[in-house]
Structure formats: structure tokens, C-alpha cells
Amino acid sequence: MVPHRVPRWPSWLFRASPGWAQTARALGAWVPQGRWPGSSRGAGAASPLARRGCSSMPSQPPKVMLTQERYPVRRLPFSTVSEQDLAAFERIVPGRVTTDPGELEAHNVDWLRTVRGCSKVLLRPRTSEEVSRVLRHCHERNLAVNPQGGNTGMVGGSVPVFDEIILSTALMNQVISFDDVSGTLVCQAGCVLEQLSRHVEERGFVMPLDLGAKGSCHIGGNVATNAGGLRFLRYGSLHGTVLGLEVVLADGTVLNCLTSLRKDNTGYDLKQLFIGSEGTLGVITAVSILCPPKPKAVSVAFLGCPSFAEVLRTFCTSKGMLGEILSAFEFMDAECMQLVGRHLHLARPVQESPFYVLIETSGSHAGHDAEKLGSFLEHALGSGLVTDGTLATDQRRVKMLWALRERITEALSLDGYVYKYDLSLPVERLYDLVTSLRARLGPRAKHVVGYGHLGDGNLHLNVTAEAFSEPLLAALEPQVYEWTAAQRGSVSAEHGVGFKKRDALGYSKPPTALRLMCQLKALLDPKGILNPYKTLPTRA
Amino acid sequence: MVPHRVPRWPSWLFRASPGWAQTARALGAWVPQGRWPGSSRGAGAASPLARRGCSSMPSQPPKVMLTQERYPVRRLPFSTVSEQDLAAFERIVPGRVTTDPGELEAHNVDWLRTVRGCSKVLLRPRTSEEVSRVLRHCHERNLAVNPQGGNTGMVGGSVPVFDEIILSTALMNQVISFDDVSGTLVCQAGCVLEQLSRHVEERGFVMPLDLGAKGSCHIGGNVATNAGGLRFLRYGSLHGTVLGLEVVLADGTVLNCLTSLRKDNTGYDLKQLFIGSEGTLGVITAVSILCPPKPKAVSVAFLGCPSFAEVLRTFCTSKGMLGEILSAFEFMDAECMQLVGRHLHLARPVQESPFYVLIETSGSHAGHDAEKLGSFLEHALGSGLVTDGTLATDQRRVKMLWALRERITEALSLDGYVYKYDLSLPVERLYDLVTSLRARLGPRAKHVVGYGHLGDGNLHLNVTAEAFSEPLLAALEPQVYEWTAAQRGSVSAEHGVGFKKRDALGYSKPPTALRLMCQLKALLDPKGILNPYKTLPTRA
């Protein structure tokens, strides 16, 4: 069961070497008292960034510009909230109507601090019945509503654009049931992903999704945005793992599709409509989701690659040699590593390389898994795909290595204003855009970086600058989208559309599809009160 | 890498023993010249049953009663096909308009020979453009259309009820592309599943679905009915594995969502609407689907269990011990085995038992897989979960064992008229209904059998009788549905709704959901011309 060792593969790979101890000390700087970044444990209630698990925010961040001032958007003719409305809400969710501007601030601004609404009221229902009564009232009164989960979205979809009523799922945080035989979890929409992970892991299962924002994001928000994340390669899309949903429609109707069945072909699979519809077709109030058995062994290899061509070859080789135990294949470029070092003081665990890959295996037999991974690593080093590497099998080190990848977003947000692109591309062309953009933008950008879920063909292209600037935006858009469309890629792989990507939809969807989206919106929310200014094209 | 042997586990389990040879000879009767049951190779063009791969039909089967005579259903006020319509079709699909009653017969009757329409015209387009022009004409003329794939459905969804025009995808059988890196197959809707399997297997991949009807069923029909099948446990639902669709809407509009991207969150995932909508919302003309890498080792264990409790315990144990390599867990009762023996002359490969399970493993490392499976089998026999078993690792024997399970449907159809129920149930209660029904029906039924995809909580409950009889139907329905609803199960796990299950929908879906289904139908097909009398409740 001990992996076969060959002289060419450094011996420190398979044991806790001095090099490892050094790395662990260096990494230790950012995991004090065993606190896991992104964890809700120890996270304050202050800013959205802090709630997302970031600890190094400046004490007085500059005020974020109002969305309506930064972007050309006009308020639609919804009613405004009156004293009578507030009294009605107080009857529906007594003691859970917030109008305090200070408290509302964190719910009006997205965690990236790029968009800001000016909602005057936040409601915190506890049950779907309360959500139903709130929406019935809003529908009758023509009041716009912004459903909000953990407010960890990347595209401005989770905060109001104007004065929409914020309907938070924060208090809808109860686990309803868990079936130990099938692994089916049924819970309210406001459950925090990390807490659900703990809940099911104690019972021998794992959540089928995992993402950097796990410490704050709500499962309802995950489903509403069809979150991808770090386990997508292994467990697939939420369209496959979500078994049932309870959704409250715009007029307050409760649509109960909360079944826990693995198979159900009784007519149209209605829940699918709401997965990825970003709260524009209905408010998800409960989720039934299939959890896979918890792997008995998890290992992470963090490797340096001499070029992107070797990253690709490493990927193909790992698919072949690791087979069914390959559970993640992530990559990041050298600039990403520099930024997590500079802003988060995370040490690089391997020699400096142009590219790094993180490979995770999860399996049911530690010995078999180690043998597969050992053979693969031996081959990868022996054939020059990889120039350096480190391996972790215990939970603490696995998490340390994952943090290098998971916290890139956070490091970027500390680097300045971030222009974010989340693209699906043919894997062979995945990095070309980063290279050409870096050359074209030159010193106008602080950093142009590429990282992401290579195994899913998903590139996160990020450009940082000191501050938001129209000319830089014009240098990026629509070129980034046009290039992506030319590769028949997607201009939003997993982040969704939200407020920011509405006008890019046409690069990935034909007019017929955009028209059908608008027809579905009109059918399910004829007054357009649910999360307005989001997800749908401004013109279709 | 050789499985550990213990004295209690019979030695023949791990080698080609005399017992095996005997079994193979016995099984050989039904696989002459290596022909695989269900294969389209060697299948004639005659009856739907023959096309499905059945070889032992009586030479002159009795005429099937017209659906409109057997069931209380009224023709809706669609137009009837005129000479002008036929001329128009001849212009759109020249030489591919069939009006010959003999040729139409096989397309008017379902393969189970339980429903029969009286369509007078069959159209065989080759391209989505032709489908579009046909539908545009039918929409303008208010002509009803029955989209038809391989006509292998179980619920009367694939044949006309009255005189609907049959729109066959049989000539839309071209593979468009296959990507060797990602495993993405793009093909026309009329490709036969087994041919696609061969196509991708030659390139090192497998189709994510497999089912008994593989030799005849079309991939478009599989997607339209959200087919489950034998690989569901491992690769999940088509809602997760289908990456893109091209669909022609009722008015002839071509909706091109035929992307090949693993991730695409650019707005509503429109393709999901059509997966499982049984041709009532649009005609699927092309499919993009993700194929997993072909496993390097596949093994099948066929085991006898002393009771259903042991079947369940065997299932839980296999999940724990086989982990990620478990790819199927099927079960069948003793009566199923008797029927495949009687009607198809298949020999029982293990001692007679009240229950049998078929466990398949698929993995990337034959040695590791054998070790896992060996440990599991040793444990299962040692702890009395299993009383007898046989193991196959070479392809021919694997197929022989699979045939025992796959051909149950065929054996049942040779036993008489079959009342078919396809239920999702909590796995612990999966067999209760079979037992109680068998007791209650007594000699009124020839056989009451239970089998299915235990790993997915999916029971196929079948009752056979000499002929269709209203009193027997009344003894079955609605009791079967009521019992299922009381367990919060599904009255159609994977077979869909079609014509036969429309009035059972309410047992699994609340009125709000049924209403939304009707609204979606009205939005996408306002004249209701696509596959009328199917899928939607008669009252909502």
C-alpha cells in the first residue's frame, strides 16, 4: 500500500520533510488557531468581505459608488415602500423588518465592493409561508424585491440596484432532514454551505459542491446561481444533484417540488427552471440535494509546470491515470501566486514556475489511491510535465494547499478594482486570451491573471487596476466577449449574469434563446418584481 | 492484485470453472454468433418488437386494439391531412413521405403492442431545417404531430393516438462531432444509442446512459423522455450529462442551444425544459452530450440473496466497500428469473434464490478493482448477505449476466398483456408493494414481479395476464398510485408519462406544478399540435 518510490521523485514528496515544516510555518501565518479561511467560524458580522472570510480589509474602506451613478440604468416604475407597507411587513415577519441604514449597508453593497443599491428595507422571513405572504403583498403593491442569500455573488446579482426590498434568507437556516441511506439532504434555503458540509460530513457524506465562499454563501443562493465550484469535475452540475426545490413564485404561490427522489419523470422537471435563474423567476425557499458518500482518502498534489502546454498534458495524463478518483484539476499562473503571497502572505510550497496545478484525488481506499497517485506523479516528473511538486494527505495540509487556489479571489480584491471574467473555453485555448490581453494592456493594468477549473474548461480571467476606469473597461469589453464567442465559449461559465453581464448574453446565446428567456420571465413574473435589472438581456 | 480467497467463498467464483462453462453453454442458446440481444445488428425492419431486438415473436400477432377504442379519449379539433398537405410535405422532404398503410403499421403501434394510432402519413426529415419547415406548415395548418424516435417507449408516448402526422427522426442519424479530449459527442437526434456507444467506445469513451432498448432507441428520444437506465447510478441524470440541444419549436423556430461546454451560466438553462418533456414542447433535432472515459476494467457479480432485507444490506455494504467503482446495483425477484428462463431459455447462473442482485463495477485499474470486489464478495458471503454468486470479468460473460436483467421486459411481454408500473420509492419499502399485490390479486394475475434499479430507488412492478382486462386494471389502479403517493414516491421514475400515465400525475405533483406545466405548454405550443394527448394532465 506504500507508494512505489523511484530515485527521480524527491523523497520529501511522500513524508513530512523539513521543507514541509518550513512551508507549514510560512503558511501558518494565515491560518491562526486553525481557523480555515472562508470559514464562518470567527467571521465577524461587519462587512460582506469579512463575512466571506477575509480578515485583512482596510479599517475604513472608501464608499462604493451607487450602481445607478456608475452604470447607465433607469429605475423601473415600481411603487416605493410606504409606511403602510412597513406595517404590513411587520405583521408578516414581526421584529424582522430592518430599516436602519447602518445595518442595511452590508446588504446594499456586494462583497467585491463594486455595486451598491439604496434599499431602505430588509426583511428576514423564517418560513416559506412568510416568504409567500411577503411576495403576495409586494405583487399586489407592485413593489420590487431583491432576494438575497449570503451576498457572495460575483456579478452584482445579490444586491439591489435601486430601492428594491431586500428579502434575506439568513434566518431560513434549518436542516429539515437527512437520509443516512440515500444521502439526501433537505434544508431551508438560507443554510450556509459550510455548515451543511459539517452536518453531512458528520454522517459520512459530503456536499456535492464546494467553493471559496463556503463560509458565507447560502445553499439557496448556490442553487439560484447554479454555482459550479471545486467539486464540479467529480460530482457534476446542480442540475444533476439537486433533487427537489420549494420555490415561492412572484405572486406568492408556493410551488412544492421538494421531492427527495433520485428519479422522477412525472412530467416537466420544473425545478430545473429555477436552477440558475438568479431569483428572477421565483424565490427558492428549500432545497433537496443528493450528497455523495464521504471519500475515505483525500490527497492533494500541488505541482509546478514549465508552460501551459505541460499543464494541458498533465491534465490529460491525470485523467487517464487517476480515473475515477480524480476529483479536482485546478490551475493558476505565476502572477496569481505572487498576489496570494503579497496580499495574504501565503508561501509558495514549490519552486517558482510559470504555472501551478492543484490535483485532488478522493477515493474509498487509501492504499489504492496512493498507488495510483504515486504512479501518476512519478510519470509526470519523469516525463518533464512537472518540474516540482508537493503532496498532502492529512486534512490540515490538504486545506493549506487548497487555500492557495481558493483565496486568489480575495488576494485580487485586495489588489485594487477587479475586472472579472469567468469564461468557458475549449481547454486547448484556455490561456491564450490571458497572454494576449497582458501584452495588449501593458501598464494600464496592474495585473492580468488567469486561473480556474481547468478540468471543466473554466477560466477565471481577472484584471486589476488602482480604481475603476471607463477607458480600461472599454479596452476589455467587448473584446474579451468577442474572443470568447469566436471560440464558441461561454461569457459566464459559473458566475452567472446578475447585473453586470446582462449585455454580454448575446455573445453566448442566440436571439431565439434570449426571446424565450424573456417569455419565461413574463410568464412567471408578469410584473417583473423579482430581482429586476438582472439576468435578462436589456434588449431581446 | 489477486483477490484474497477464503475457504468459505467458492473457488469457482474467481475462475472459469466447469460450472461456468455449463452456464455459458446454457446461456449460449440466446446469443448465437455473438449477437447481442437488443442489438440493431441482425434486427429486421418488421415489427417494433423485432426492431427492439426480440426474436421470438409469434408469426401472426393479433391486431392491437385502437387506442381510441380502448381508452376514453376524444380527438381534438386539429385539421386532417389533405392532398395539398401531402404535396407540401413532398416538397419539403422529397421521397420521404410515406402513406402506405403496411409501412405505417409499425409506426402506429407501440412495441409493447398496447396502444395503436391511425396516422395516415409518416415523414422522415434529414435535417433540422426540414423539421422546421414541416412544423411551420403544420402550425399554420393546425395539423397535429407525433415526434417519433425508435418507438421503444413504455407509456404510449411514441405513437399517435389518432391521426397525428408521424415525424420520424430515423434519417437524422449523423454524428456531427466528437472531441477526444473532453469526450463531448454532438450528433443528430435519430442516432441509435448502440451505434453511438460503439462510436465513442472506439475512441476510449462510453455513453453516459445504457438501456435494454439500446439497439433501437434514438438518442433524441432518450433525451426527450429523460431516459434513466443502467448507468444512472454512476453517471447520473441526463439533466446533468446533456450539454446542449437543438430543438425545433412548434411554430418551426429553431432554438439552437447546442453548445458543448461543461459549464454555461448565461441565463436560464433552456435545454432543461425539453429534457423529459416527451416532444410536447419542441422536437429535439440534435444533442450534445458528455461521455465519460471508458473504464479499463468492468466486472459483474450476479448473486443470490435469501430475502429482500439481505438485498438491502448487500446494497449498503457494496456502497461502502466498492465506493467510486460501483456502477450498477440491480435486483430481480425469483419470478423474473423463472420468466426469462421460460420465455427466453436463459439459464439461471446461480442456485435458486428468492432474490438476485447484479452488481457492476467499472474502474481504471483492474487490480485495484478486483481487490475491492473480492473483499466485498468475501464479506457478503461470509456474513450471509448472499448465498451464492458468480463473477464475470470478460466482456462476453459480463454481457451474458447483464442479459438476465436487461431482457426481463422482453420476457414479460411474451407472457401476455403486461400492466407496467415504474415507481420511485424509498429503498427500504421498495418491495412491499409487490408482496402485497401478489397476495391480493391471487390467480387473477399470471405473474406479479418486481425488479429494477435498486441503487436509484427505482422499482419496475409488472403484472401479467392472458389479455387486457378492465377489472384487473381496476384492481391495480389507483391503488398502486395511492400506495406510491403515501410513500412520497414517484408514479413514473424513468418511463415518463406518455399517453398512459397522464391521469396519475397528480399522485406525484401538486396542482400548482400541474398548472405550471400547462402554462409552459401553452407558452411554447399554443395550438397544442406537438404530441397531443400526452404528458400533460387531462385536467389541471
Short mmCIF file of N, CA, C and O in Angstrom, two decimals, chain A residues 444-486:
data_model
loop_
_atom_site.label_atom_id
_atom_site.label_comp_id
_atom_site.label_asym_id
_atom_site.label_seq_id
_atom_site.Cartn_x
_atom_site.Cartn_y
_atom_site.Cartn_z
N ARG A 444 -1.36 49.65 -18.31
CA ARG A 444 -2.69 50.15 -17.92
C ARG A 444 -3.32 49.27 -16.85
O ARG A 444 -4.16 49.71 -16.08
N ALA A 445 -2.91 48.00 -16.83
CA ALA A 445 -3.42 47.08 -15.80
C ALA A 445 -2.32 46.84 -14.78
O ALA A 445 -1.13 46.81 -15.13
N LYS A 446 -2.72 46.69 -13.51
CA LYS A 446 -1.72 46.27 -12.51
C LYS A 446 -1.36 44.80 -12.78
O LYS A 446 -0.20 44.45 -12.86
N HIS A 447 -2.40 43.99 -12.89
CA HIS A 447 -2.16 42.57 -13.13
C HIS A 447 -3.22 41.99 -14.06
O HIS A 447 -4.38 42.39 -13.99
N VAL A 448 -2.78 41.11 -14.92
CA VAL A 448 -3.70 40.31 -15.73
C VAL A 448 -3.40 38.86 -15.38
O VAL A 448 -2.30 38.38 -15.64
N VAL A 449 -4.35 38.20 -14.74
CA VAL A 449 -4.07 36.83 -14.27
C VAL A 449 -5.10 35.84 -14.81
O VAL A 449 -6.24 36.21 -15.13
N GLY A 450 -4.68 34.61 -14.88
CA GLY A 450 -5.57 33.53 -15.31
C GLY A 450 -5.45 32.36 -14.35
O GLY A 450 -4.35 31.98 -13.95
N TYR A 451 -6.59 31.84 -13.94
CA TYR A 451 -6.61 30.66 -13.08
C TYR A 451 -7.98 30.01 -13.27
O TYR A 451 -8.82 30.54 -14.00
N GLY A 452 -8.20 28.90 -12.62
CA GLY A 452 -9.55 28.36 -12.70
C GLY A 452 -9.62 26.85 -12.73
O GLY A 452 -8.65 26.14 -12.44
N HIS A 453 -10.79 26.40 -13.10
CA HIS A 453 -11.13 24.98 -13.08
C HIS A 453 -10.80 24.40 -14.45
O HIS A 453 -11.69 24.23 -15.29
N LEU A 454 -9.54 24.10 -14.66
CA LEU A 454 -9.12 23.62 -15.98
C LEU A 454 -9.88 22.37 -16.38
O LEU A 454 -10.25 22.19 -17.54
N GLY A 455 -10.13 21.52 -15.40
CA GLY A 455 -10.84 20.27 -15.68
C GLY A 455 -12.23 20.48 -16.25
O GLY A 455 -12.79 19.60 -16.90
N ASP A 456 -12.80 21.64 -16.01
CA ASP A 456 -14.14 21.94 -16.54
C ASP A 456 -14.07 22.92 -17.71
O ASP A 456 -15.10 23.42 -18.16
N GLY A 457 -12.87 23.26 -18.18
CA GLY A 457 -12.73 24.24 -19.26
C GLY A 457 -13.14 25.64 -18.83
O GLY A 457 -13.65 26.42 -19.62
N ASN A 458 -12.90 25.96 -17.57
CA ASN A 458 -13.40 27.21 -17.00
C ASN A 458 -12.24 28.11 -16.56
O ASN A 458 -11.53 27.80 -15.61
N LEU A 459 -12.06 29.22 -17.29
CA LEU A 459 -11.01 30.19 -16.98
C LEU A 459 -11.56 31.36 -16.19
O LEU A 459 -12.57 31.96 -16.58
N HIS A 460 -10.90 31.70 -15.09
CA HIS A 460 -11.18 32.97 -14.41
C HIS A 460 -10.09 33.95 -14.86
O HIS A 460 -8.94 33.83 -14.46
N LEU A 461 -10.49 34.88 -15.69
CA LEU A 461 -9.58 35.92 -16.18
C LEU A 461 -9.84 37.18 -15.36
O LEU A 461 -10.98 37.67 -15.34
N ASN A 462 -8.83 37.67 -14.69
CA ASN A 462 -9.02 38.86 -13.83
C ASN A 462 -7.99 39.92 -14.18
O ASN A 462 -6.81 39.60 -14.37
N VAL A 463 -8.44 41.16 -14.22
CA VAL A 463 -7.56 42.30 -14.49
C VAL A 463 -7.71 43.27 -13.33
O VAL A 463 -8.83 43.64 -12.98
N THR A 464 -6.61 43.63 -12.70
CA THR A 464 -6.71 44.59 -11.59
C THR A 464 -6.13 45.94 -12.00
O THR A 464 -5.25 46.03 -12.85
N ALA A 465 -6.68 46.98 -11.37
CA ALA A 465 -6.20 48.35 -11.59
C ALA A 465 -6.41 49.12 -10.28
O ALA A 465 -7.15 48.65 -9.40
N GLU A 466 -5.77 50.29 -10.19
CA GLU A 466 -5.91 51.05 -8.93
C GLU A 466 -7.37 51.38 -8.63
O GLU A 466 -7.81 51.32 -7.50
N ALA A 467 -8.10 51.73 -9.70
CA ALA A 467 -9.51 52.09 -9.49
C ALA A 467 -10.28 51.78 -10.77
O ALA A 467 -9.69 51.52 -11.82
N PHE A 468 -11.62 51.81 -10.65
CA PHE A 468 -12.45 51.62 -11.84
C PHE A 468 -12.15 52.71 -12.85
O PHE A 468 -12.05 53.88 -12.49
N SER A 469 -12.01 52.32 -14.11
CA SER A 469 -11.83 53.35 -15.15
C SER A 469 -12.56 52.94 -16.41
O SER A 469 -12.45 51.78 -16.86
N GLU A 470 -13.30 53.89 -16.96
CA GLU A 470 -14.06 53.64 -18.19
C GLU A 470 -13.16 53.23 -19.34
O GLU A 470 -13.46 52.27 -20.05
N PRO A 471 -12.03 53.92 -19.55
CA PRO A 471 -11.17 53.54 -20.69
C PRO A 471 -10.64 52.12 -20.59
O PRO A 471 -10.59 51.39 -21.58
N LEU A 472 -10.28 51.70 -19.37
CA LEU A 472 -9.79 50.33 -19.23
C LEU A 472 -10.92 49.34 -19.53
O LEU A 472 -10.72 48.33 -20.21
N LEU A 473 -12.12 49.65 -19.01
CA LEU A 473 -13.27 48.79 -19.31
C LEU A 473 -13.48 48.69 -20.81
O LEU A 473 -13.71 47.60 -21.36
N ALA A 474 -13.34 49.83 -21.49
CA ALA A 474 -13.54 49.85 -22.95
C ALA A 474 -12.46 49.05 -23.67
O ALA A 474 -12.69 48.52 -24.77
N ALA A 475 -11.28 48.97 -23.04
CA ALA A 475 -10.20 48.16 -23.65
C ALA A 475 -10.46 46.67 -23.45
O ALA A 475 -9.90 45.84 -24.15
N LEU A 476 -11.31 46.34 -22.47
CA LEU A 476 -11.60 44.93 -22.18
C LEU A 476 -12.86 44.44 -22.88
O LEU A 476 -12.92 43.31 -23.38
N GLU A 477 -13.88 45.27 -22.86
CA GLU A 477 -15.18 44.86 -23.40
C GLU A 477 -15.51 45.70 -24.62
O GLU A 477 -15.32 46.90 -24.59
N PRO A 478 -16.00 45.18 -25.66
CA PRO A 478 -16.45 43.78 -25.77
C PRO A 478 -15.39 42.79 -26.25
O PRO A 478 -15.73 41.65 -26.51
N GLN A 479 -14.11 43.22 -26.33
CA GLN A 479 -13.12 42.32 -26.94
C GLN A 479 -13.06 40.94 -26.26
O GLN A 479 -12.98 39.92 -26.94
N VAL A 480 -13.06 40.95 -24.93
CA VAL A 480 -13.00 39.66 -24.22
C VAL A 480 -14.17 38.77 -24.63
O VAL A 480 -14.02 37.57 -24.88
N TYR A 481 -15.35 39.39 -24.75
CA TYR A 481 -16.54 38.62 -25.10
C TYR A 481 -16.50 38.17 -26.56
O TYR A 481 -16.90 37.06 -26.89
N GLU A 482 -16.00 39.06 -27.42
CA GLU A 482 -15.93 38.71 -28.84
C GLU A 482 -14.97 37.53 -29.06
O GLU A 482 -15.26 36.61 -29.83
N TRP A 483 -13.85 37.58 -28.36
CA TRP A 483 -12.87 36.49 -28.48
C TRP A 483 -13.50 35.18 -28.01
O TRP A 483 -13.37 34.14 -28.65
N THR A 484 -14.20 35.27 -26.88
CA THR A 484 -14.85 34.07 -26.32
C THR A 484 -15.89 33.52 -27.28
O THR A 484 -15.97 32.31 -27.52
N ALA A 485 -16.69 34.42 -27.84
CA ALA A 485 -17.73 33.99 -28.79
C ALA A 485 -17.11 33.33 -30.01
O ALA A 485 -17.63 32.34 -30.53
N ALA A 486 -15.95 33.85 -30.44
CA ALA A 486 -15.29 33.27 -31.61
C ALA A 486 -14.83 31.83 -31.34
O ALA A 486 -14.72 31.03 -32.26
#
